[in-house]
XYZ file of C-alpha atoms in Angstrom:
189
model
C -186.476 -19.170 -169.161
C -185.985 -18.609 -165.436
C -183.542 -20.981 -163.813
C -184.845 -23.146 -160.979
C -183.394 -23.246 -157.492
C -182.192 -26.731 -156.597
C -184.508 -26.764 -153.598
C -187.582 -26.949 -155.849
C -186.222 -29.542 -158.278
C -187.891 -32.945 -158.487
C -186.453 -36.240 -159.689
C -188.208 -35.832 -163.047
C -186.390 -32.498 -163.542
C -182.891 -33.964 -163.394
C -183.264 -37.595 -164.456
C -181.897 -39.055 -167.660
C -184.892 -40.474 -169.508
C -183.016 -42.923 -171.738
C -182.266 -45.805 -169.400
C -180.446 -48.977 -170.349
C -182.056 -51.837 -168.459
C -181.381 -55.555 -168.168
C -183.530 -58.527 -167.258
C -182.776 -61.450 -164.925
C -182.782 -63.975 -167.791
C -179.729 -62.299 -169.380
C -176.320 -63.817 -168.664
C -173.773 -62.043 -166.522
C -171.468 -61.947 -169.561
C -174.154 -60.250 -171.702
C -174.830 -57.671 -169.006
C -171.103 -56.935 -168.721
C -171.040 -56.423 -172.487
C -173.903 -53.933 -172.295
C -172.221 -51.968 -169.506
C -168.971 -51.851 -171.463
C -170.638 -50.946 -174.760
C -172.760 -48.181 -173.217
C -170.010 -46.977 -170.842
C -172.156 -47.593 -167.757
C -171.173 -48.557 -164.228
C -174.515 -50.236 -163.558
C -178.175 -50.298 -164.536
C -181.654 -51.259 -163.359
C -182.802 -54.860 -163.503
C -186.437 -55.059 -164.576
C -189.042 -57.789 -164.841
C -189.155 -58.874 -168.483
C -192.929 -58.680 -168.893
C -193.821 -55.658 -166.772
C -190.655 -53.538 -166.934
C -191.004 -53.292 -163.149
C -187.847 -52.450 -161.205
C -186.666 -55.472 -159.243
C -182.999 -54.618 -158.595
C -179.964 -52.657 -159.687
C -176.798 -54.356 -160.897
C -173.382 -52.714 -160.793
C -169.937 -53.497 -162.119
C -168.861 -54.640 -158.673
C -171.837 -57.030 -158.458
C -170.893 -58.538 -161.818
C -167.239 -58.807 -160.812
C -168.162 -60.708 -157.644
C -170.496 -63.062 -159.524
C -167.936 -63.771 -162.256
C -165.176 -64.498 -159.726
C -167.484 -67.100 -158.172
C -167.736 -68.807 -161.571
C -171.041 -67.280 -162.647
C -169.925 -65.452 -165.785
C -172.137 -67.527 -168.095
C -175.029 -67.884 -165.640
C -178.295 -66.034 -166.068
C -178.495 -63.155 -163.598
C -181.594 -64.659 -161.950
C -179.352 -67.378 -160.485
C -177.605 -64.645 -158.459
C -180.469 -62.279 -157.610
C -180.000 -63.053 -153.903
C -176.650 -61.219 -154.098
C -178.221 -58.034 -155.486
C -180.323 -55.355 -153.862
C -184.077 -55.813 -153.839
C -187.153 -53.638 -153.420
C -186.660 -53.531 -149.638
C -183.021 -52.401 -149.598
C -182.274 -50.741 -152.940
C -182.298 -47.022 -153.499
C -184.913 -45.637 -155.860
C -186.927 -42.441 -156.025
C -190.303 -41.523 -157.412
C -190.612 -39.008 -160.249
C -191.954 -36.325 -157.892
C -189.471 -36.864 -155.037
C -187.600 -33.693 -154.034
C -183.962 -32.925 -154.736
C -183.136 -33.114 -151.010
C -184.122 -36.808 -150.877
C -182.043 -37.593 -153.952
C -179.093 -35.723 -152.458
C -179.523 -37.635 -149.171
C -179.374 -41.004 -150.976
C -176.074 -40.115 -152.618
C -174.510 -38.686 -149.462
C -175.560 -41.450 -147.077
C -175.187 -44.500 -149.327
C -172.323 -45.737 -151.454
C -174.214 -45.639 -154.756
C -173.603 -44.149 -158.189
C -177.117 -44.202 -159.617
C -180.749 -44.110 -158.522
C -183.593 -45.394 -160.703
C -186.604 -43.092 -160.978
C -189.924 -44.944 -160.872
C -193.677 -44.422 -160.709
C -195.939 -45.903 -158.012
C -195.988 -49.236 -159.856
C -192.149 -49.303 -159.887
C -192.011 -48.826 -163.658
C -188.670 -47.206 -164.519
C -188.994 -43.715 -166.048
C -185.416 -42.550 -165.725
C -182.180 -42.714 -163.797
C -180.204 -40.170 -161.803
C -176.446 -40.388 -161.417
C -174.166 -38.401 -159.127
C -173.116 -36.427 -162.192
C -176.772 -35.515 -162.853
C -177.000 -34.077 -159.324
C -173.821 -32.034 -159.721
C -174.957 -30.839 -163.156
C -178.375 -29.836 -161.822
C -176.857 -27.778 -159.051
C -174.663 -25.711 -161.301
C -176.748 -25.667 -164.490
C -179.805 -24.394 -162.667
C -178.156 -21.702 -160.622
C -177.197 -18.403 -162.208
C -174.041 -16.538 -161.209
C -175.889 -14.212 -158.841
C -177.510 -17.170 -157.073
C -174.332 -19.222 -156.862
C -173.671 -18.409 -153.190
C -177.258 -19.319 -152.327
C -176.779 -22.668 -154.092
C -173.537 -23.284 -152.204
C -175.288 -22.503 -148.925
C -178.097 -24.942 -149.771
C -175.601 -27.662 -150.648
C -173.574 -27.055 -147.481
C -176.745 -27.175 -145.365
C -177.872 -30.465 -146.940
C -174.387 -31.948 -146.688
C -174.031 -30.960 -143.023
C -177.455 -32.444 -142.263
C -176.468 -35.857 -143.635
C -172.711 -35.833 -142.992
C -172.183 -33.554 -139.941
C -168.642 -34.774 -139.198
C -167.190 -34.618 -142.718
C -166.072 -31.276 -144.156
C -167.384 -30.250 -147.564
C -164.503 -29.189 -149.772
C -165.021 -27.727 -153.226
C -163.453 -25.463 -155.825
C -164.804 -23.911 -158.970
C -163.261 -24.977 -162.242
C -163.167 -21.430 -163.617
C -161.140 -20.284 -160.574
C -158.661 -23.131 -161.060
C -158.338 -22.365 -164.768
C -157.867 -18.648 -164.063
C -155.101 -19.503 -161.580
C -153.350 -21.715 -164.145
C -153.755 -19.075 -166.868
C -152.398 -16.401 -164.521
C -149.277 -18.499 -163.926
C -148.839 -19.031 -167.684
C -149.111 -15.281 -168.323
C -146.391 -14.571 -165.754
C -144.080 -17.174 -167.273
C -144.729 -15.794 -170.770
C -143.914 -12.238 -169.649
C -140.641 -13.426 -168.085
C -139.687 -15.286 -171.267
C -140.457 -12.218 -173.387
C -137.978 -10.187 -171.307
C -135.155 -12.311 -172.706
């Protein structure tokens, strides 16, 4: 199978399809329990009957609500403190990778729900999904092209901030090289 360039990826290509969602009638305590049990930092809030996206709740949202004494309250009592359809980040299944990348670079978010035109949740994309897509989809010979695409997108949305990166295999090779030198010195004695 031919690997795809990140520039032609769509939200549906990189999203995680199994999404843990909560509803506004659940208590803050119950939602915290779900996040802890599933090792999540947040999740979509959906309308109970329609499964329509109405917000996203994060650990920080829950922390703020609980500090204000709302730990045992239903979430719907605090919906005014959460994002809503007008200000929350979400993408449609066919939105391009560049839009997804822009959301993560320009906003302080960890996840983006993926929805259809009726705002029904079909998946979720995390920052890790974006990083994984970039490097899983690019073969070794296209790696420099992928880096150039990423640098171009990053510069477009964050022109003042430098993009710094390193490849894990290079770091591991450097560490292994140091270990080999130490081993050869020890063997001399």
